[in-house]
Amino acid sequence: GQGEWFRVTFDTVYGDVPLIEEGGANQINMVQEVQKGDAPYRREVQTFKCDASAGTFTVSFRGKTTTDTLSAGAASATTTVIALRDALAAIGVEADVYKETGDDEICNGKGMVFIEFTALQGDIEPLTFTQPTTSGTLTASSGEANGQVDGVHPVWGTFTLSFGTDENGDPWTTAPIAADATGDAVQRALEALPSLGDVTVTATRIGQCLDKNTEPPRMV
């Protein structure tokens, strides 16, 4: 027979999501996109799978590398998603870390590890991982495969702030500041200006986050 057509609408996954994978005989054999999804804001999610049974590994991001020991071996305090979360926080990555299987061991080979960015916003560059030092492999996902999600944010790029002028009448201007900068980052940039002393900067959140979390984008 000709089979039937089904229309699938994504209710809790936002943005331009990848197509459902086509199957073989007696499975899904034709998938078409009817309408692209859109989202003003959603969190970045990066995933990896590790099947090592011994050794350690590190994670790097924007020139910083974890120094806490992340074990790829038998179950211990350094093999858990909590240990990975804390190690990431130490290099400036605030994230929720969890397993699709619900357990908390990073490298037991049972399911993907999800890293959901909670502070940095937009389409974030990938984390990089070293391979376990003794055995097994750690494989980071690419694109939007294996549950990865490219972050979306309505504000992109950088901005600068100026205050006062120098002896030539030119404004004292900060270095470029990321659009999603924290209050502390803006404070450091302002306090670096010779024309300013100590300041206090507070970041608040505005708008609505259209994903399973309720925290909206941060704006300074």
Tab-separated table of C-alpha atoms in Angstrom:
chain	number	residue	atom	x	y	z
A	1	GLY	CA	0.000	0.000	0.000
A	2	GLN	CA	0.880	3.664	-0.095
A	3	GLY	CA	1.062	4.035	3.703
A	4	GLU	CA	-0.007	7.161	5.541
A	5	TRP	CA	1.395	10.647	6.094
A	6	PHE	CA	1.854	11.937	9.631
A	7	ARG	CA	2.410	15.547	10.639
A	8	VAL	CA	4.714	15.904	13.663
A	9	THR	CA	4.752	19.212	15.582
A	10	PHE	CA	7.481	19.722	18.185
A	11	ASP	CA	5.853	21.177	21.312
A	12	THR	CA	8.813	21.346	23.725
A	13	VAL	CA	11.831	21.456	21.383
A	14	TYR	CA	12.286	24.948	19.963
A	15	GLY	CA	14.091	26.389	16.976
A	16	ASP	CA	15.065	24.814	13.657
A	17	VAL	CA	15.378	21.168	14.770
A	18	PRO	CA	16.980	18.445	12.613
A	19	LEU	CA	14.782	16.124	10.578
A	20	ILE	CA	13.600	12.838	12.046
A	21	GLU	CA	15.941	10.149	10.752
A	22	GLU	CA	14.596	7.998	7.943
A	23	GLY	CA	14.506	4.228	8.441
A	24	GLY	CA	14.733	1.232	6.169
A	25	ALA	CA	12.059	-1.103	4.856
A	26	ASN	CA	8.797	-1.065	6.833
A	27	GLN	CA	10.061	1.978	8.735
A	28	ILE	CA	9.915	5.734	8.188
A	29	ASN	CA	11.079	6.146	4.601
A	30	MET	CA	10.294	9.760	3.733
A	31	VAL	CA	10.632	12.850	5.910
A	32	GLN	CA	9.856	16.388	4.766
A	33	GLU	CA	10.071	19.704	6.584
A	34	VAL	CA	6.787	21.618	6.468
A	35	GLN	CA	7.777	24.679	8.506
A	36	LYS	CA	11.050	25.702	10.132
A	37	GLY	CA	10.940	26.178	13.878
A	38	ASP	CA	11.931	29.463	15.462
A	39	ALA	CA	12.924	30.452	18.980
A	40	PRO	CA	14.025	33.766	20.521
A	41	TYR	CA	16.100	31.943	23.131
A	42	ARG	CA	17.122	28.433	24.015
A	43	ARG	CA	20.035	26.939	25.900
A	44	GLU	CA	23.062	25.340	24.298
A	45	VAL	CA	23.383	21.595	24.951
A	46	GLN	CA	26.552	19.648	24.128
A	47	THR	CA	26.889	15.877	24.483
A	48	PHE	CA	29.528	13.174	24.559
A	49	LYS	CA	29.865	9.464	25.276
A	50	CYS	CA	32.695	7.794	27.182
A	51	ASP	CA	33.282	4.055	27.447
A	52	ALA	CA	36.614	4.077	29.297
A	53	SER	CA	37.296	1.843	32.282
A	54	ALA	CA	40.452	3.516	33.599
A	55	GLY	CA	42.526	6.693	33.388
A	56	THR	CA	41.657	10.394	33.533
A	57	PHE	CA	40.658	13.089	31.039
A	58	THR	CA	40.420	16.882	30.857
A	59	VAL	CA	38.027	19.393	29.292
A	60	SER	CA	39.051	22.706	27.723
A	61	PHE	CA	37.074	25.833	26.851
A	62	ARG	CA	38.250	29.228	25.615
A	63	GLY	CA	41.851	28.623	26.554
A	64	LYS	CA	41.200	27.163	30.002
A	65	THR	CA	41.557	23.504	30.964
A	66	THR	CA	40.131	21.643	33.922
A	67	THR	CA	42.632	20.950	36.692
A	68	ASP	CA	40.351	18.834	38.873
A	69	THR	CA	40.874	15.124	38.298
A	70	LEU	CA	38.125	13.640	36.138
A	71	SER	CA	38.365	9.880	36.334
A	72	ALA	CA	37.335	7.510	33.574
A	73	GLY	CA	37.660	4.501	35.833
A	74	ALA	CA	35.534	2.667	38.360
A	75	ALA	CA	32.805	4.440	40.272
A	76	SER	CA	34.171	7.107	42.605
A	77	ALA	CA	33.578	10.749	43.527
A	78	THR	CA	35.640	11.876	40.516
A	79	THR	CA	33.692	9.837	37.936
A	80	THR	CA	30.292	11.459	38.396
A	81	VAL	CA	28.314	14.125	36.565
A	82	ILE	CA	28.643	16.285	39.701
A	83	ALA	CA	32.441	16.112	39.471
A	84	LEU	CA	32.262	17.159	35.808
A	85	ARG	CA	29.866	20.006	36.627
A	86	ASP	CA	32.201	21.352	39.313
A	87	ALA	CA	35.281	21.016	37.081
A	88	LEU	CA	33.518	22.945	34.300
A	89	ALA	CA	32.490	25.694	36.719
A	90	ALA	CA	36.164	26.162	37.620
A	91	ILE	CA	36.955	27.083	33.979
A	92	GLY	CA	34.003	29.447	33.615
A	93	VAL	CA	31.325	27.093	32.291
A	94	GLU	CA	28.181	27.081	34.400
A	95	ALA	CA	26.146	24.082	33.315
A	96	ASP	CA	23.750	21.343	34.316
A	97	VAL	CA	25.323	17.939	33.643
A	98	TYR	CA	23.243	14.765	33.432
A	99	LYS	CA	22.973	11.353	31.760
A	100	GLU	CA	20.204	10.220	29.427
A	101	THR	CA	20.108	6.938	31.351
A	102	GLY	CA	19.593	8.647	34.708
A	103	ASP	CA	22.740	7.243	36.363
A	104	ASP	CA	25.611	9.525	37.347
A	105	GLU	CA	28.771	7.758	36.089
A	106	ILE	CA	30.429	9.622	33.227
A	107	CYS	CA	32.412	6.852	31.532
A	108	ASN	CA	30.483	3.624	31.947
A	109	GLY	CA	29.474	3.644	28.267
A	110	LYS	CA	25.787	3.687	29.143
A	111	GLY	CA	24.229	6.569	27.259
A	112	MET	CA	25.160	10.127	26.369
A	113	VAL	CA	26.364	12.744	28.848
A	114	PHE	CA	24.513	16.072	28.440
A	115	ILE	CA	26.092	19.447	29.268
A	116	GLU	CA	23.442	22.177	29.290
A	117	PHE	CA	24.888	25.696	29.485
A	118	THR	CA	23.040	27.817	32.068
A	119	ALA	CA	24.912	31.154	31.899
A	120	LEU	CA	26.695	31.513	28.556
A	121	GLN	CA	24.181	32.154	25.800
A	122	GLY	CA	23.823	31.786	22.057
A	123	ASP	CA	25.558	29.284	19.753
A	124	ILE	CA	28.604	28.383	21.877
A	125	GLU	CA	31.837	26.897	20.548
A	126	PRO	CA	32.357	23.216	21.388
A	127	LEU	CA	34.101	21.992	24.513
A	128	THR	CA	37.211	19.943	23.739
A	129	PHE	CA	38.161	16.737	25.539
A	130	THR	CA	41.344	14.727	25.889
A	131	GLN	CA	41.111	10.975	25.487
A	132	PRO	CA	41.212	8.853	28.665
A	133	THR	CA	44.852	8.276	29.590
A	134	THR	CA	44.676	4.500	30.013
A	135	SER	CA	41.874	2.834	28.061
A	136	GLY	CA	38.630	3.374	26.193
A	137	THR	CA	37.437	6.334	24.145
A	138	LEU	CA	35.577	9.596	24.701
A	139	THR	CA	33.556	10.769	21.691
A	140	ALA	CA	32.127	14.284	21.526
A	141	SER	CA	29.045	14.756	19.353
A	142	SER	CA	29.020	17.148	16.405
A	143	GLY	CA	26.304	19.285	14.865
A	144	GLU	CA	22.906	18.647	16.381
A	145	ALA	CA	23.335	14.874	16.667
A	146	ASN	CA	22.862	12.812	19.819
A	147	GLY	CA	20.720	15.369	21.586
A	148	GLN	CA	22.933	18.383	21.016
A	149	VAL	CA	21.169	21.749	20.659
A	150	ASP	CA	22.663	24.940	19.226
A	151	GLY	CA	21.915	27.793	21.589
A	152	VAL	CA	19.819	30.737	20.427
A	153	HIS	CA	19.818	34.207	21.944
A	154	PRO	CA	18.187	37.429	20.688
A	155	VAL	CA	21.286	39.541	21.415
A	156	TRP	CA	24.652	38.717	19.843
A	157	GLY	CA	28.118	40.182	19.554
A	158	THR	CA	29.900	42.686	21.759
A	159	PHE	CA	29.534	46.274	22.941
A	160	THR	CA	31.721	48.928	24.544
A	161	LEU	CA	31.141	51.563	27.212
A	162	SER	CA	32.835	54.949	27.463
A	163	PHE	CA	33.277	57.411	30.341
A	164	GLY	CA	35.292	60.627	30.394
A	165	THR	CA	37.989	61.751	27.961
A	166	ASP	CA	41.767	61.808	27.877
A	167	GLU	CA	44.032	64.861	27.400
A	168	ASN	CA	43.291	64.805	23.679
A	169	GLY	CA	39.541	64.784	24.179
A	170	ASP	CA	39.165	61.157	23.101
A	171	PRO	CA	36.777	59.035	25.178
A	172	TRP	CA	38.061	56.390	27.556
A	173	THR	CA	36.445	53.213	26.203
A	174	THR	CA	36.324	49.669	27.505
A	175	ALA	CA	37.546	46.653	25.632
A	176	PRO	CA	34.732	44.796	23.798
A	177	ILE	CA	32.259	43.235	26.237
A	178	ALA	CA	30.208	40.170	25.300
A	179	ALA	CA	26.479	40.800	24.890
A	180	ASP	CA	25.754	38.092	27.462
A	181	ALA	CA	28.425	39.232	29.916
A	182	THR	CA	27.901	38.788	33.633
A	183	GLY	CA	27.696	41.759	35.965
A	184	ASP	CA	31.207	40.939	37.225
A	185	ALA	CA	32.616	40.983	33.693
A	186	VAL	CA	31.122	44.423	32.981
A	187	GLN	CA	32.354	45.667	36.345
A	188	ARG	CA	35.926	44.564	35.589
A	189	ALA	CA	35.799	46.251	32.178
A	190	LEU	CA	34.574	49.537	33.664
A	191	GLU	CA	37.037	49.535	36.541
A	192	ALA	CA	39.869	49.136	34.028
A	193	LEU	CA	39.108	52.647	32.722
A	194	PRO	CA	41.426	55.355	34.132
A	195	SER	CA	38.414	57.680	34.349
A	196	LEU	CA	36.495	55.470	36.782
A	197	GLY	CA	37.036	54.124	40.251
A	198	ASP	CA	35.130	51.309	41.894
A	199	VAL	CA	31.674	50.549	40.487
A	200	THR	CA	28.942	47.998	41.136
A	201	VAL	CA	27.183	46.268	38.222
A	202	THR	CA	24.147	44.026	38.533
A	203	ALA	CA	22.818	41.768	35.776
A	204	THR	CA	19.084	41.050	35.683
A	205	ARG	CA	17.094	38.689	33.507
A	206	ILE	CA	14.338	39.770	31.128
A	207	GLY	CA	11.993	38.046	28.712
A	208	GLN	CA	10.886	34.431	28.595
A	209	CYS	CA	13.010	31.347	27.993
A	210	LEU	CA	11.163	29.047	25.607
A	211	ASP	CA	12.549	25.729	26.725
A	212	LYS	CA	12.043	23.380	29.653
A	213	ASN	CA	13.780	25.864	31.950
A	214	THR	CA	12.084	29.007	33.195
A	215	GLU	CA	15.053	31.343	33.538
A	216	PRO	CA	15.023	34.082	30.848
A	217	PRO	CA	18.096	35.627	29.161
A	218	ARG	CA	20.441	37.706	31.286
A	219	MET	CA	20.820	41.379	30.400
A	220	VAL	CA	23.182	43.853	32.077
